Amino acid sequence: MFSKYYVPAGSSADGDFTTVVTPESAGWAESSLWTLELAPGANVHLQSGENEIVVVPLSGSAVIVAEGTEIALTGRASVFDGPSDFAYIGRDSDYTVASAGGGRFALCGARAGAKLPHRYGPASGVAVELRGAGNCSRQVHNFATADTFEADSIIACEVITPGGNWWSSYPSHKHDENSDVESALEEIYYFEIDRSPTGTEGFGYHRVYGTAERPIEVLEEVRSGDVVLVPHGYHGPSIAAPGHHMYYLNVMAGSGEIRAWNICDDPQHTWLRGSWDHQDIDPRLPLQSHN
């Protein structure tokens, strides 16, 4: 039986959108995600409403037009081809997404109190971080995190985990209360799994668990297009099957006064960070091309 926090690929599809997660559908207040699939030459007209939006190409290129501002996105062939450029659209805006060659695009959303200018984010400006070591190694694209891009509330990044690395998004950590050391953030995990060298489809696993005060239990097999919602609790690991690189897009937002990603490790597992000092990062990283 699937958890209510697991959204299988296609189960929330609506028209051109292959994934739709809103605060209403998720049962929370801030974070949202739409994945948009456009045929060559197609376009859609949208409204941001209460949300600020970050448009990130998953595959293909696009032109975004918002209130007279045109933003051309070069995009990429796939999520395994390194960081992409992206567009920021402020709240209360009409905008159009068009793609001459067709493609798939993630529209990351968060409730916003202020309307900020529409902007272009170049791929060359995306901070690429290699995190962890050994079989905990992963590659993080910090394109719209609090310390890399100005926004009202949204925090978004991408993570690449090489196939066979069983301990991404680890040590398990949480961010579900506002304190001096933690931020309350709702989080969306959107997954894509690379095909094997023989062309077969891959899979992975993702874990969420809670505390005695706020229990939650999620352990799901994930495939391309699947979503896992993290309303609260510790989350991790994200497990990539051997031979299949794992990609996940994280979209976060919260009700705190400060836009920040402050986390607390599960105290039983935080010791692991010290072990990375004596291990090398996976030599397959950074993964910049689709093999």
CSV table of C-alpha atoms in Angstrom, one decimal:
chain,number,residue,atom,x,y,z
A,1,MET,CA,0.0,0.0,0.0
A,2,PHE,CA,1.4,3.4,-1.0
A,3,SER,CA,1.9,6.2,1.5
A,4,LYS,CA,-0.2,9.3,1.0
A,5,TYR,CA,3.1,11.1,0.8
A,6,TYR,CA,4.1,9.2,-2.4
A,7,VAL,CA,2.8,10.6,-5.7
A,8,PRO,CA,3.5,8.1,-8.5
A,9,ALA,CA,4.5,9.3,-11.9
A,10,GLY,CA,1.4,10.4,-13.9
A,11,SER,CA,-1.0,10.1,-11.0
A,12,SER,CA,-1.3,13.9,-10.6
A,13,ALA,CA,-1.2,14.7,-14.3
A,14,ASP,CA,-3.4,17.5,-15.7
A,15,GLY,CA,-3.3,18.5,-19.3
A,16,ASP,CA,0.3,19.5,-20.3
A,17,PHE,CA,1.4,18.9,-16.7
A,18,THR,CA,2.7,15.5,-15.9
A,19,THR,CA,3.1,16.3,-12.2
A,20,VAL,CA,1.0,18.7,-10.1
A,21,VAL,CA,1.8,19.2,-6.4
A,22,THR,CA,0.1,22.2,-4.8
A,23,PRO,CA,-0.3,23.2,-1.2
A,24,GLU,CA,-3.9,22.0,-1.5
A,25,SER,CA,-3.1,18.6,-2.9
A,26,ALA,CA,-0.1,18.1,-0.4
A,27,GLY,CA,-2.1,19.3,2.6
A,28,TRP,CA,0.3,22.0,3.6
A,29,ALA,CA,0.8,25.7,3.1
A,30,GLU,CA,3.8,26.8,1.0
A,31,SER,CA,5.6,24.5,-1.5
A,32,SER,CA,4.5,23.5,-5.0
A,33,LEU,CA,5.8,21.8,-8.2
A,34,TRP,CA,4.5,21.3,-11.7
A,35,THR,CA,6.4,19.4,-14.4
A,36,LEU,CA,5.4,20.6,-17.9
A,37,GLU,CA,5.8,18.6,-21.1
A,38,LEU,CA,5.6,20.6,-24.4
A,39,ALA,CA,5.6,19.2,-27.9
A,40,PRO,CA,7.8,21.0,-30.5
A,41,GLY,CA,6.4,24.5,-31.2
A,42,ALA,CA,3.9,24.3,-28.3
A,43,ASN,CA,3.4,26.9,-25.6
A,44,VAL,CA,1.3,27.4,-22.5
A,45,HIS,CA,0.0,30.6,-20.8
A,46,LEU,CA,0.1,30.6,-17.0
A,47,GLN,CA,-0.4,32.7,-14.0
A,48,SER,CA,1.9,32.6,-10.9
A,49,GLY,CA,-0.8,33.8,-8.5
A,50,GLU,CA,0.4,33.7,-4.9
A,51,ASN,CA,3.5,31.9,-5.9
A,52,GLU,CA,7.0,32.9,-7.0
A,53,ILE,CA,8.1,30.4,-9.7
A,54,VAL,CA,11.5,29.1,-10.8
A,55,VAL,CA,11.4,27.5,-14.2
A,56,VAL,CA,14.1,24.8,-14.7
A,57,PRO,CA,14.5,22.8,-17.9
A,58,LEU,CA,14.7,19.1,-17.3
A,59,SER,CA,15.3,18.5,-21.0
A,60,GLY,CA,15.1,20.9,-23.9
A,61,SER,CA,15.1,24.6,-24.2
A,62,ALA,CA,12.4,27.3,-23.8
A,63,VAL,CA,11.5,30.9,-24.0
A,64,ILE,CA,9.7,32.5,-21.0
A,65,VAL,CA,7.8,35.7,-21.5
A,66,ALA,CA,6.5,37.5,-18.4
A,67,GLU,CA,5.0,41.0,-18.6
A,68,GLY,CA,7.2,42.1,-21.4
A,69,THR,CA,10.4,40.4,-20.1
A,70,GLU,CA,11.7,37.7,-22.4
A,71,ILE,CA,14.0,35.0,-20.9
A,72,ALA,CA,15.6,32.5,-23.3
A,73,LEU,CA,16.7,29.2,-21.6
A,74,THR,CA,19.3,27.1,-23.4
A,75,GLY,CA,18.4,24.2,-21.1
A,76,ARG,CA,20.1,20.8,-21.5
A,77,ALA,CA,19.6,17.3,-23.0
A,78,SER,CA,18.8,15.7,-19.7
A,79,VAL,CA,19.1,16.2,-16.0
A,80,PHE,CA,22.3,14.2,-16.1
A,81,ASP,CA,24.1,16.8,-18.3
A,82,GLY,CA,25.1,19.2,-15.6
A,83,PRO,CA,23.3,22.3,-14.3
A,84,SER,CA,20.8,24.2,-16.5
A,85,ASP,CA,20.1,27.9,-16.7
A,86,PHE,CA,16.7,28.9,-15.2
A,87,ALA,CA,14.1,31.7,-15.0
A,88,TYR,CA,12.6,33.4,-12.0
A,89,ILE,CA,9.0,34.6,-12.3
A,90,GLY,CA,7.5,36.9,-9.5
A,91,ARG,CA,4.1,36.4,-7.9
A,92,ASP,CA,0.9,37.9,-9.4
A,93,SER,CA,2.3,37.5,-13.0
A,94,ASP,CA,1.0,36.3,-16.3
A,95,TYR,CA,3.7,34.4,-18.2
A,96,THR,CA,4.2,32.0,-21.2
A,97,VAL,CA,6.4,29.0,-21.6
A,98,ALA,CA,7.2,28.1,-25.2
A,99,SER,CA,9.6,25.5,-26.7
A,100,ALA,CA,10.5,25.4,-30.3
A,101,GLY,CA,12.1,21.9,-30.0
A,102,GLY,CA,9.9,20.6,-27.3
A,103,GLY,CA,11.0,19.5,-23.8
A,104,ARG,CA,10.1,19.0,-20.2
A,105,PHE,CA,10.3,21.8,-17.6
A,106,ALA,CA,10.0,21.9,-13.8
A,107,LEU,CA,8.0,24.9,-12.4
A,108,CYS,CA,9.1,25.1,-8.8
A,109,GLY,CA,6.8,27.2,-6.7
A,110,ALA,CA,6.5,28.8,-3.2
A,111,ARG,CA,4.0,31.1,-1.6
A,112,ALA,CA,5.5,34.6,-1.7
A,113,GLY,CA,4.8,37.7,0.3
A,114,ALA,CA,6.6,40.1,-2.1
A,115,LYS,CA,6.7,40.4,-5.9
A,116,LEU,CA,10.3,40.4,-7.0
A,117,PRO,CA,11.6,41.1,-10.6
A,118,HIS,CA,11.6,38.5,-13.3
A,119,ARG,CA,15.2,37.3,-13.8
A,120,TYR,CA,17.5,35.0,-15.7
A,121,GLY,CA,19.8,32.6,-13.9
A,122,PRO,CA,22.8,31.4,-16.0
A,123,ALA,CA,24.0,27.8,-15.8
A,124,SER,CA,27.6,29.2,-15.3
A,125,GLY,CA,26.4,30.8,-12.1
A,126,VAL,CA,25.0,27.7,-10.5
A,127,ALA,CA,27.1,26.6,-7.6
A,128,VAL,CA,28.1,22.9,-7.9
A,129,GLU,CA,28.8,21.2,-4.6
A,130,LEU,CA,30.3,17.8,-4.1
A,131,ARG,CA,28.9,16.5,-0.8
A,132,GLY,CA,29.7,13.5,1.3
A,133,ALA,CA,32.3,10.8,0.4
A,134,GLY,CA,32.6,7.2,-0.6
A,135,ASN,CA,29.2,5.7,-1.2
A,136,CYS,CA,27.6,8.8,0.4
A,137,SER,CA,28.9,11.0,-2.5
A,138,ARG,CA,26.5,13.2,-4.4
A,139,GLN,CA,26.6,16.3,-6.6
A,140,VAL,CA,24.4,19.2,-5.6
A,141,HIS,CA,23.3,22.0,-8.0
A,142,ASN,CA,22.5,25.0,-5.7
A,143,PHE,CA,20.6,27.1,-8.3
A,144,ALA,CA,18.0,28.7,-6.0
A,145,THR,CA,19.2,28.2,-2.5
A,146,ALA,CA,19.1,31.0,0.1
A,147,ASP,CA,22.8,31.8,-0.2
A,148,THR,CA,23.0,31.7,-4.0
A,149,PHE,CA,19.9,33.4,-5.4
A,150,GLU,CA,17.6,36.1,-4.2
A,151,ALA,CA,13.9,35.2,-3.7
A,152,ASP,CA,11.1,35.7,-1.2
A,153,SER,CA,10.8,32.2,0.2
A,154,ILE,CA,11.6,29.4,-2.3
A,155,ILE,CA,14.7,27.2,-1.8
A,156,ALA,CA,15.4,24.8,-4.6
A,157,CYS,CA,18.3,22.6,-5.7
A,158,GLU,CA,19.1,19.4,-7.6
A,159,VAL,CA,21.1,16.4,-6.5
A,160,ILE,CA,22.8,13.7,-8.7
A,161,THR,CA,23.6,10.4,-7.0
A,162,PRO,CA,25.8,8.0,-9.0
A,163,GLY,CA,24.4,4.5,-9.5
A,164,GLY,CA,25.2,2.2,-6.6
A,165,ASN,CA,25.6,5.0,-4.0
A,166,TRP,CA,23.2,3.8,-1.3
A,167,TRP,CA,23.4,6.8,1.1
A,168,SER,CA,22.5,10.1,-0.6
A,169,SER,CA,20.5,12.6,1.4
A,170,TYR,CA,22.3,11.2,4.5
A,171,PRO,CA,22.7,11.4,7.4
A,172,SER,CA,19.0,11.5,7.8
A,173,HIS,CA,18.0,15.1,8.7
A,174,LYS,CA,15.0,17.2,9.4
A,175,HIS,CA,13.8,20.8,9.1
A,176,ASP,CA,10.3,20.9,10.6
A,177,GLU,CA,10.4,23.6,13.3
A,178,ASN,CA,11.6,27.1,13.6
A,179,SER,CA,14.4,27.4,16.1
A,180,ASP,CA,17.9,28.8,16.5
A,181,VAL,CA,19.3,25.8,14.6
A,182,GLU,CA,16.4,24.6,12.4
A,183,SER,CA,14.0,26.0,9.8
A,184,ALA,CA,10.5,24.7,9.2
A,185,LEU,CA,10.4,23.8,5.5
A,186,GLU,CA,8.0,21.7,3.5
A,187,GLU,CA,9.9,19.7,1.0
A,188,ILE,CA,9.2,18.1,-2.4
A,189,TYR,CA,11.4,15.4,-3.8
A,190,TYR,CA,11.0,14.8,-7.6
A,191,PHE,CA,12.9,11.9,-9.0
A,192,GLU,CA,14.4,10.9,-12.4
A,193,ILE,CA,16.4,7.7,-12.7
A,194,ASP,CA,18.9,7.2,-15.6
A,195,ARG,CA,18.5,4.2,-17.8
A,196,SER,CA,21.2,1.5,-17.7
A,197,PRO,CA,23.9,1.2,-20.5
A,198,THR,CA,21.6,-1.5,-22.0
A,199,GLY,CA,18.6,0.9,-22.0
A,200,THR,CA,16.6,-0.7,-19.1
A,201,GLU,CA,14.7,1.5,-16.7
A,202,GLY,CA,16.1,2.0,-13.2
A,203,PHE,CA,14.7,2.6,-9.7
A,204,GLY,CA,15.7,3.8,-6.3
A,205,TYR,CA,14.3,4.1,-2.7
A,206,HIS,CA,13.6,7.0,-0.4
A,207,ARG,CA,12.9,7.0,3.3
A,208,VAL,CA,11.1,9.4,5.6
A,209,TYR,CA,10.5,8.8,9.3
A,210,GLY,CA,9.4,10.9,12.3
A,211,THR,CA,9.8,11.4,15.9
A,212,ALA,CA,7.7,10.1,18.8
A,213,GLU,CA,6.0,13.4,19.0
A,214,ARG,CA,5.4,13.7,15.2
A,215,PRO,CA,5.4,10.2,13.6
A,216,ILE,CA,5.6,9.6,9.9
A,217,GLU,CA,6.6,6.5,8.0
A,218,VAL,CA,7.5,6.5,4.3
A,219,LEU,CA,9.7,3.9,2.4
A,220,GLU,CA,9.0,3.9,-1.3
A,221,GLU,CA,10.5,2.5,-4.4
A,222,VAL,CA,10.9,5.5,-6.8
A,223,ARG,CA,11.2,5.7,-10.5
A,224,SER,CA,11.3,8.5,-13.1
A,225,GLY,CA,8.6,11.1,-12.5
A,226,ASP,CA,7.7,10.0,-9.0
A,227,VAL,CA,7.4,12.4,-6.1
A,228,VAL,CA,7.8,12.0,-2.3
A,229,LEU,CA,6.4,14.7,0.0
A,230,VAL,CA,8.2,15.5,3.2
A,231,PRO,CA,5.9,17.6,5.5
A,232,HIS,CA,8.0,16.9,8.5
A,233,GLY,CA,10.4,14.3,10.0
A,234,TYR,CA,13.8,12.9,9.2
A,235,HIS,CA,14.4,12.1,5.6
A,236,GLY,CA,17.1,10.0,3.9
A,237,PRO,CA,18.6,8.0,2.6
A,238,SER,CA,17.9,8.3,-1.1
A,239,ILE,CA,19.2,5.1,-2.6
A,240,ALA,CA,20.3,4.7,-6.2
A,241,ALA,CA,20.4,1.2,-7.7
A,242,PRO,CA,23.7,0.0,-9.3
A,243,GLY,CA,23.9,1.0,-12.9
A,244,HIS,CA,21.3,3.8,-12.6
A,245,HIS,CA,22.2,7.4,-11.7
A,246,MET,CA,19.6,9.1,-9.6
A,247,TYR,CA,18.4,12.7,-9.9
A,248,TYR,CA,16.2,14.5,-7.5
A,249,LEU,CA,14.9,18.0,-7.5
A,250,ASN,CA,14.2,19.5,-4.1
A,251,VAL,CA,11.7,22.3,-3.7
A,252,MET,CA,11.3,23.8,-0.2
A,253,ALA,CA,9.5,26.7,1.5
A,254,GLY,CA,8.3,27.5,5.0
A,255,SER,CA,6.6,30.0,7.2
A,256,GLY,CA,9.7,31.3,9.0
A,257,GLU,CA,10.7,35.0,8.9
A,258,ILE,CA,14.2,34.0,7.6
A,259,ARG,CA,14.7,32.2,4.2
A,260,ALA,CA,17.2,29.6,5.3
A,261,TRP,CA,18.0,25.9,5.0
A,262,ASN,CA,18.9,25.0,8.6
A,263,ILE,CA,18.8,21.3,9.4
A,264,CYS,CA,19.3,18.9,12.3
A,265,ASP,CA,20.7,15.5,11.8
A,266,ASP,CA,19.3,12.4,13.4
A,267,PRO,CA,21.6,12.4,16.4
A,268,GLN,CA,22.2,8.6,16.1
A,269,HIS,CA,23.7,9.1,12.6
A,270,THR,CA,25.4,12.5,12.6
A,271,TRP,CA,28.8,10.8,13.6
A,272,LEU,CA,29.0,9.6,10.0
A,273,ARG,CA,30.0,13.0,8.8
A,274,GLY,CA,33.4,12.7,10.6
A,275,SER,CA,34.1,9.5,8.7
A,276,TRP,CA,34.1,11.3,5.4
A,277,ASP,CA,37.4,13.0,6.3
A,278,HIS,CA,39.2,9.7,5.6
A,279,GLN,CA,37.4,8.8,2.3
A,280,ASP,CA,37.6,10.1,-1.2
A,281,ILE,CA,34.7,11.5,-3.1
A,282,ASP,CA,33.3,9.2,-5.8
A,283,PRO,CA,35.6,9.6,-8.8
A,284,ARG,CA,32.6,9.7,-11.1
A,285,LEU,CA,31.7,13.1,-9.8
A,286,PRO,CA,31.2,15.8,-11.0
A,287,LEU,CA,28.9,14.1,-13.5
A,288,GLN,CA,28.7,16.6,-16.3
A,289,SER,CA,27.7,14.5,-19.3
A,290,HIS,CA,25.1,11.8,-19.9
A,291,ASN,CA,26.8,8.5,-20.4
